[in-house]
């Protein structure tokens, strides 16, 4: 699998360093708050697992399973397949996303979660592709801004494959059918 991708776009080392920094920032901001960390699956699973261990606070973990893309391109339709198990009313919610591309998924999820009246709602994304943005969404914590490439690995897939690649790579269009 590794040889399909050549040089990583973001190495494991760079990921580790940046996630430590994010964890420090989040720890500082959420002191004495009732933090609920909401992971958006499946893409955020690896990032979430590393991020939560970099946060030095009591934290409630919860997840949503969301489908927001069709064969590599976002459709604009966001479907919640599995909802939270925790009540978030009056609590401090941090939504953890893999990547913000058009911004539609973040917009949809923050609108839905806001209706449940959390005390605060912020967004943390491992990756952001500013060149692809269609909606001006507020992402409070960003791991890396990346150029307009389709990326896989570290939780992100192409047709449900490559999520277990331990670093982030640009999908080689020659090695698979174009998304
Ligand atoms: P948005 O709604 O912001 O356009 O897209 C968000 C979702 O699209 C992400 O959560 C992710 O599932 C998918 N996505 C967008 N860009 C990429 C990419 O480069 N690689 C992968 N694997 N998924 C992407």
PDB file of C-alpha atoms and ligand atoms in Angstrom:
ATOM      1  CA  UNK A   1       0.000   0.000   0.000  1.00  0.00           C
ATOM      2  CA  UNK A   2       2.777   2.390   0.953  1.00  0.00           C
ATOM      3  CA  UNK A   3       4.507   2.340  -2.416  1.00  0.00           C
ATOM      4  CA  UNK A   4       1.341   3.598  -4.117  1.00  0.00           C
ATOM      5  CA  UNK A   5       1.876   6.996  -2.551  1.00  0.00           C
ATOM      6  CA  UNK A   6       5.557   7.831  -2.466  1.00  0.00           C
ATOM      7  CA  UNK A   7       6.300  10.890  -0.367  1.00  0.00           C
ATOM      8  CA  UNK A   8       3.765  11.721   2.365  1.00  0.00           C
ATOM      9  CA  UNK A   9       2.010  15.095   2.190  1.00  0.00           C
ATOM     10  CA  UNK A  10       1.963  15.169   5.988  1.00  0.00           C
ATOM     11  CA  UNK A  11       4.327  12.788   7.791  1.00  0.00           C
ATOM     12  CA  UNK A  12       3.557  10.931  11.010  1.00  0.00           C
ATOM     13  CA  UNK A  13       6.116  13.086  12.781  1.00  0.00           C
ATOM     14  CA  UNK A  14       4.528  16.355  11.587  1.00  0.00           C
ATOM     15  CA  UNK A  15       1.113  15.016  12.585  1.00  0.00           C
ATOM     16  CA  UNK A  16       2.324  14.121  16.088  1.00  0.00           C
ATOM     17  CA  UNK A  17       3.880  17.551  16.625  1.00  0.00           C
ATOM     18  CA  UNK A  18       0.843  19.490  15.394  1.00  0.00           C
ATOM     19  CA  UNK A  19      -1.640  17.385  17.369  1.00  0.00           C
ATOM     20  CA  UNK A  20       0.342  18.030  20.556  1.00  0.00           C
ATOM     21  CA  UNK A  21       0.013  21.773  19.866  1.00  0.00           C
ATOM     22  CA  UNK A  22      -3.715  21.475  19.192  1.00  0.00           C
ATOM     23  CA  UNK A  23      -4.111  19.480  22.400  1.00  0.00           C
ATOM     24  CA  UNK A  24      -2.311  22.205  24.349  1.00  0.00           C
ATOM     25  CA  UNK A  25      -4.513  24.970  22.864  1.00  0.00           C
ATOM     26  CA  UNK A  26      -7.702  23.003  23.513  1.00  0.00           C
ATOM     27  CA  UNK A  27      -6.605  22.155  27.068  1.00  0.00           C
ATOM     28  CA  UNK A  28      -5.999  25.830  27.762  1.00  0.00           C
ATOM     29  CA  UNK A  29      -9.317  27.018  26.320  1.00  0.00           C
ATOM     30  CA  UNK A  30     -11.526  24.366  27.937  1.00  0.00           C
ATOM     31  CA  UNK A  31     -10.170  24.652  31.508  1.00  0.00           C
ATOM     32  CA  UNK A  32     -13.128  24.372  33.960  1.00  0.00           C
ATOM     33  CA  UNK A  33     -15.594  23.700  31.142  1.00  0.00           C
ATOM     34  CA  UNK A  34     -17.751  20.640  30.479  1.00  0.00           C
ATOM     35  CA  UNK A  35     -16.065  19.475  27.278  1.00  0.00           C
ATOM     36  CA  UNK A  36     -17.850  17.026  24.975  1.00  0.00           C
ATOM     37  CA  UNK A  37     -15.599  15.959  22.114  1.00  0.00           C
ATOM     38  CA  UNK A  38     -17.759  14.917  19.161  1.00  0.00           C
ATOM     39  CA  UNK A  39     -15.920  12.860  16.538  1.00  0.00           C
ATOM     40  CA  UNK A  40     -17.296  12.794  13.009  1.00  0.00           C
ATOM     41  CA  UNK A  41     -16.854   9.267  11.659  1.00  0.00           C
ATOM     42  CA  UNK A  42     -15.495   7.564   9.858  1.00  0.00           C
ATOM     43  CA  UNK A  43     -12.843   9.973   8.611  1.00  0.00           C
ATOM     44  CA  UNK A  44     -11.874  11.524  11.946  1.00  0.00           C
ATOM     45  CA  UNK A  45     -11.316   8.293  13.871  1.00  0.00           C
ATOM     46  CA  UNK A  46      -7.516   8.289  13.869  1.00  0.00           C
ATOM     47  CA  UNK A  47      -7.152  12.019  14.430  1.00  0.00           C
ATOM     48  CA  UNK A  48      -9.720  11.856  17.242  1.00  0.00           C
ATOM     49  CA  UNK A  49      -7.879   9.035  19.021  1.00  0.00           C
ATOM     50  CA  UNK A  50      -4.609  10.987  18.953  1.00  0.00           C
ATOM     51  CA  UNK A  51      -6.190  14.351  19.786  1.00  0.00           C
ATOM     52  CA  UNK A  52      -8.139  13.129  22.814  1.00  0.00           C
ATOM     53  CA  UNK A  53      -4.901  11.788  24.314  1.00  0.00           C
ATOM     54  CA  UNK A  54      -3.257  15.185  23.830  1.00  0.00           C
ATOM     55  CA  UNK A  55      -5.993  16.928  25.849  1.00  0.00           C
ATOM     56  CA  UNK A  56      -5.175  17.086  29.554  1.00  0.00           C
ATOM     57  CA  UNK A  57      -8.712  17.578  30.878  1.00  0.00           C
ATOM     58  CA  UNK A  58     -11.728  15.502  31.857  1.00  0.00           C
ATOM     59  CA  UNK A  59     -13.615  14.992  28.615  1.00  0.00           C
ATOM     60  CA  UNK A  60     -16.784  13.214  27.489  1.00  0.00           C
ATOM     61  CA  UNK A  61     -16.323  11.354  24.207  1.00  0.00           C
ATOM     62  CA  UNK A  62     -19.088  10.895  21.673  1.00  0.00           C
ATOM     63  CA  UNK A  63     -19.450  10.266  17.937  1.00  0.00           C
ATOM     64  CA  UNK A  64     -21.651  10.806  14.936  1.00  0.00           C
ATOM     65  CA  UNK A  65     -21.488   8.713  11.787  1.00  0.00           C
ATOM     66  CA  UNK A  66     -22.054  10.943   8.812  1.00  0.00           C
ATOM     67  CA  UNK A  67     -22.115  10.382   5.084  1.00  0.00           C
ATOM     68  CA  UNK A  68     -21.254  13.449   3.089  1.00  0.00           C
ATOM     69  CA  UNK A  69     -19.565  12.437  -0.087  1.00  0.00           C
ATOM     70  CA  UNK A  70     -20.133  10.488  -3.254  1.00  0.00           C
ATOM     71  CA  UNK A  71     -17.157   8.820  -4.974  1.00  0.00           C
ATOM     72  CA  UNK A  72     -14.661  11.337  -3.698  1.00  0.00           C
ATOM     73  CA  UNK A  73     -16.641  14.468  -4.422  1.00  0.00           C
ATOM     74  CA  UNK A  74     -18.899  16.144  -1.929  1.00  0.00           C
ATOM     75  CA  UNK A  75     -22.542  16.008  -2.887  1.00  0.00           C
ATOM     76  CA  UNK A  76     -23.811  18.817  -0.723  1.00  0.00           C
ATOM     77  CA  UNK A  77     -26.041  16.289   1.025  1.00  0.00           C
ATOM     78  CA  UNK A  78     -25.093  15.355   4.545  1.00  0.00           C
ATOM     79  CA  UNK A  79     -26.772  12.375   6.118  1.00  0.00           C
ATOM     80  CA  UNK A  80     -26.435  11.537   9.813  1.00  0.00           C
ATOM     81  CA  UNK A  81     -26.378   7.734   9.951  1.00  0.00           C
ATOM     82  CA  UNK A  82     -25.751   7.493  13.709  1.00  0.00           C
ATOM     83  CA  UNK A  83     -26.432  10.294  16.159  1.00  0.00           C
ATOM     84  CA  UNK A  84     -24.842  11.224  19.492  1.00  0.00           C
ATOM     85  CA  UNK A  85     -25.613   9.218  22.597  1.00  0.00           C
ATOM     86  CA  UNK A  86     -24.982  12.142  24.986  1.00  0.00           C
ATOM     87  CA  UNK A  87     -27.157  15.168  25.765  1.00  0.00           C
ATOM     88  CA  UNK A  88     -25.239  18.321  24.802  1.00  0.00           C
ATOM     89  CA  UNK A  89     -27.607  21.009  26.067  1.00  0.00           C
ATOM     90  CA  UNK A  90     -25.658  23.466  28.246  1.00  0.00           C
ATOM     91  CA  UNK A  91     -22.325  21.735  27.546  1.00  0.00           C
ATOM     92  CA  UNK A  92     -19.190  22.820  25.681  1.00  0.00           C
ATOM     93  CA  UNK A  93     -19.055  20.905  22.429  1.00  0.00           C
ATOM     94  CA  UNK A  94     -16.010  20.572  20.195  1.00  0.00           C
ATOM     95  CA  UNK A  95     -16.767  18.957  16.826  1.00  0.00           C
ATOM     96  CA  UNK A  96     -13.774  16.989  15.506  1.00  0.00           C
ATOM     97  CA  UNK A  97     -13.645  16.649  11.707  1.00  0.00           C
ATOM     98  CA  UNK A  98     -11.127  15.056   9.369  1.00  0.00           C
ATOM     99  CA  UNK A  99     -11.191  17.683   6.632  1.00  0.00           C
ATOM    100  CA  UNK A 100     -13.106  20.822   5.723  1.00  0.00           C
ATOM    101  CA  UNK A 101     -13.471  21.009   1.971  1.00  0.00           C
ATOM    102  CA  UNK A 102     -16.533  22.925   0.654  1.00  0.00           C
ATOM    103  CA  UNK A 103     -17.626  23.601   4.236  1.00  0.00           C
ATOM    104  CA  UNK A 104     -21.080  22.066   3.693  1.00  0.00           C
ATOM    105  CA  UNK A 105     -20.645  19.251   6.211  1.00  0.00           C
ATOM    106  CA  UNK A 106     -19.463  21.569   8.973  1.00  0.00           C
ATOM    107  CA  UNK A 107     -22.261  24.010   8.232  1.00  0.00           C
ATOM    108  CA  UNK A 108     -24.887  21.272   8.311  1.00  0.00           C
ATOM    109  CA  UNK A 109     -23.591  19.660  11.514  1.00  0.00           C
ATOM    110  CA  UNK A 110     -23.101  22.904  13.431  1.00  0.00           C
ATOM    111  CA  UNK A 111     -26.647  23.988  12.487  1.00  0.00           C
ATOM    112  CA  UNK A 112     -28.071  20.669  13.675  1.00  0.00           C
ATOM    113  CA  UNK A 113     -26.082  20.655  16.926  1.00  0.00           C
ATOM    114  CA  UNK A 114     -26.866  24.312  17.686  1.00  0.00           C
ATOM    115  CA  UNK A 115     -30.560  23.416  17.844  1.00  0.00           C
ATOM    116  CA  UNK A 116     -29.764  21.298  20.928  1.00  0.00           C
ATOM    117  CA  UNK A 117     -28.584  24.434  22.742  1.00  0.00           C
ATOM    118  CA  UNK A 118     -24.999  23.618  23.734  1.00  0.00           C
ATOM    119  CA  UNK A 119     -23.323  26.264  25.900  1.00  0.00           C
ATOM    120  CA  UNK A 120     -20.641  26.587  23.236  1.00  0.00           C
ATOM    121  CA  UNK A 121     -19.871  24.928  19.923  1.00  0.00           C
ATOM    122  CA  UNK A 122     -16.496  25.007  18.205  1.00  0.00           C
ATOM    123  CA  UNK A 123     -14.927  23.053  15.348  1.00  0.00           C
ATOM    124  CA  UNK A 124     -11.528  21.371  15.138  1.00  0.00           C
ATOM    125  CA  UNK A 125     -10.419  19.903  11.791  1.00  0.00           C
ATOM    126  CA  UNK A 126      -7.203  18.072  11.045  1.00  0.00           C
ATOM    127  CA  UNK A 127      -7.162  19.463   7.509  1.00  0.00           C
ATOM    128  CA  UNK A 128      -8.594  22.360   5.565  1.00  0.00           C
ATOM    129  CA  UNK A 129      -8.614  22.944   1.808  1.00  0.00           C
ATOM    130  CA  UNK A 130      -9.288  26.697   1.553  1.00  0.00           C
ATOM    131  CA  UNK A 131      -9.250  26.643  -2.273  1.00  0.00           C
ATOM    132  CA  UNK A 132     -12.354  24.423  -2.288  1.00  0.00           C
ATOM    133  CA  UNK A 133     -14.448  26.433   0.164  1.00  0.00           C
ATOM    134  CA  UNK A 134     -18.020  27.247  -0.959  1.00  0.00           C
ATOM    135  CA  UNK A 135     -19.275  28.369   2.441  1.00  0.00           C
ATOM    136  CA  UNK A 136     -17.461  30.592   4.873  1.00  0.00           C
ATOM    137  CA  UNK A 137     -17.483  28.364   7.963  1.00  0.00           C
ATOM    138  CA  UNK A 138     -15.730  29.147  11.211  1.00  0.00           C
ATOM    139  CA  UNK A 139     -13.136  26.452  12.000  1.00  0.00           C
ATOM    140  CA  UNK A 140     -11.528  27.312  15.328  1.00  0.00           C
ATOM    141  CA  UNK A 141      -8.683  24.789  15.309  1.00  0.00           C
ATOM    142  CA  UNK A 142      -7.002  23.626  12.085  1.00  0.00           C
ATOM    143  CA  UNK A 143      -4.175  21.091  11.943  1.00  0.00           C
ATOM    144  CA  UNK A 144      -2.939  21.788   8.422  1.00  0.00           C
ATOM    145  CA  UNK A 145      -4.062  23.816   5.453  1.00  0.00           C
ATOM    146  CA  UNK A 146      -3.430  21.772   2.324  1.00  0.00           C
ATOM    147  CA  UNK A 147      -3.618  22.445  -1.426  1.00  0.00           C
ATOM    148  CA  UNK A 148      -6.447  21.230  -3.611  1.00  0.00           C
ATOM    149  CA  UNK A 149      -5.578  17.507  -3.858  1.00  0.00           C
ATOM    150  CA  UNK A 150      -7.619  14.470  -2.956  1.00  0.00           C
ATOM    151  CA  UNK A 151      -5.885  13.031   0.086  1.00  0.00           C
ATOM    152  CA  UNK A 152      -6.034   9.641   1.787  1.00  0.00           C
ATOM    153  CA  UNK A 153      -4.606   7.990   4.891  1.00  0.00           C
ATOM    154  CA  UNK A 154      -4.677   8.716   8.609  1.00  0.00           C
ATOM    155  CA  UNK A 155      -8.422   7.930   8.634  1.00  0.00           C
ATOM    156  CA  UNK A 156      -9.323   9.385   5.237  1.00  0.00           C
ATOM    157  CA  UNK A 157     -10.467   7.034   2.516  1.00  0.00           C
ATOM    158  CA  UNK A 158     -10.893   6.510  -1.147  1.00  0.00           C
ATOM    159  CA  UNK A 159     -13.846   4.145  -1.584  1.00  0.00           C
ATOM    160  CA  UNK A 160     -13.394   2.910   2.016  1.00  0.00           C
ATOM    161  CA  UNK A 161      -9.729   1.986   1.475  1.00  0.00           C
ATOM    162  CA  UNK A 162      -6.443   3.571   2.639  1.00  0.00           C
ATOM    163  CA  UNK A 163      -7.812   4.734   6.023  1.00  0.00           C
ATOM    164  CA  UNK A 164      -5.099   2.707   7.812  1.00  0.00           C
ATOM    165  CA  UNK A 165      -2.193   4.430   6.068  1.00  0.00           C
ATOM    166  CA  UNK A 166      -0.369   5.993   9.052  1.00  0.00           C
ATOM    167  CA  UNK A 167       0.368   9.280   7.270  1.00  0.00           C
ATOM    168  CA  UNK A 168      -1.442  11.565   4.840  1.00  0.00           C
ATOM    169  CA  UNK A 169      -0.834  11.119   1.120  1.00  0.00           C
ATOM    170  CA  UNK A 170      -2.120  12.489  -2.140  1.00  0.00           C
ATOM    171  CA  UNK A 171      -4.093   9.839  -3.990  1.00  0.00           C
ATOM    172  CA  UNK A 172      -2.207   8.910  -7.111  1.00  0.00           C
ATOM    173  CA  UNK A 173      -4.770   9.210  -9.922  1.00  0.00           C
ATOM    174  CA  UNK A 174      -2.711   6.781 -12.024  1.00  0.00           C
ATOM    175  CA  UNK A 175      -2.972   3.981  -9.451  1.00  0.00           C
ATOM    176  CA  UNK A 176      -6.777   3.987  -9.117  1.00  0.00           C
ATOM    177  CA  UNK A 177      -9.789   4.927 -11.163  1.00  0.00           C
ATOM    178  CA  UNK A 178     -10.243   8.697 -10.809  1.00  0.00           C
ATOM    179  CA  UNK A 179     -12.589   9.701  -7.944  1.00  0.00           C
TER     180      UNK A 179
HETATM  181  P1  LIG B   1     -17.215  19.232   2.732  1.00  0.00           P
HETATM  182  O1  LIG B   1     -18.624  19.009   3.177  1.00  0.00           O
HETATM  183  O2  LIG B   1     -16.454  20.224   3.552  1.00  0.00           O
HETATM  184  O3  LIG B   1     -17.154  19.540   1.258  1.00  0.00           O
HETATM  185  O4  LIG B   1     -16.492  17.845   2.814  1.00  0.00           O
HETATM  186  C1  LIG B   1     -16.222  17.211   3.975  1.00  0.00           C
HETATM  187  C2  LIG B   1     -16.077  15.716   3.758  1.00  0.00           C
HETATM  188  O5  LIG B   1     -15.700  15.354   2.409  1.00  0.00           O
HETATM  189  C3  LIG B   1     -14.958  15.228   4.636  1.00  0.00           C
HETATM  190  O6  LIG B   1     -15.411  14.953   5.946  1.00  0.00           O
HETATM  191  C4  LIG B   1     -14.460  14.019   3.875  1.00  0.00           C
HETATM  192  O7  LIG B   1     -15.234  12.891   4.225  1.00  0.00           O
HETATM  193  C5  LIG B   1     -14.723  14.352   2.415  1.00  0.00           C
HETATM  194  N1  LIG B   1     -13.503  14.868   1.757  1.00  0.00           N
HETATM  195  C6  LIG B   1     -13.284  16.112   1.299  1.00  0.00           C
HETATM  196  N2  LIG B   1     -12.055  16.226   0.757  1.00  0.00           N
HETATM  197  C7  LIG B   1     -11.476  15.001   0.880  1.00  0.00           C
HETATM  198  C8  LIG B   1     -10.183  14.479   0.512  1.00  0.00           C
HETATM  199  O8  LIG B   1      -9.284  15.133  -0.039  1.00  0.00           O
HETATM  200  N3  LIG B   1      -9.983  13.163   0.817  1.00  0.00           N
HETATM  201  C9  LIG B   1     -10.911  12.382   1.414  1.00  0.00           C
HETATM  202  N4  LIG B   1     -10.577  11.113   1.654  1.00  0.00           N
HETATM  203  N5  LIG B   1     -12.125  12.852   1.778  1.00  0.00           N
HETATM  204  C10 LIG B   1     -12.397  14.148   1.514  1.00  0.00           C
END
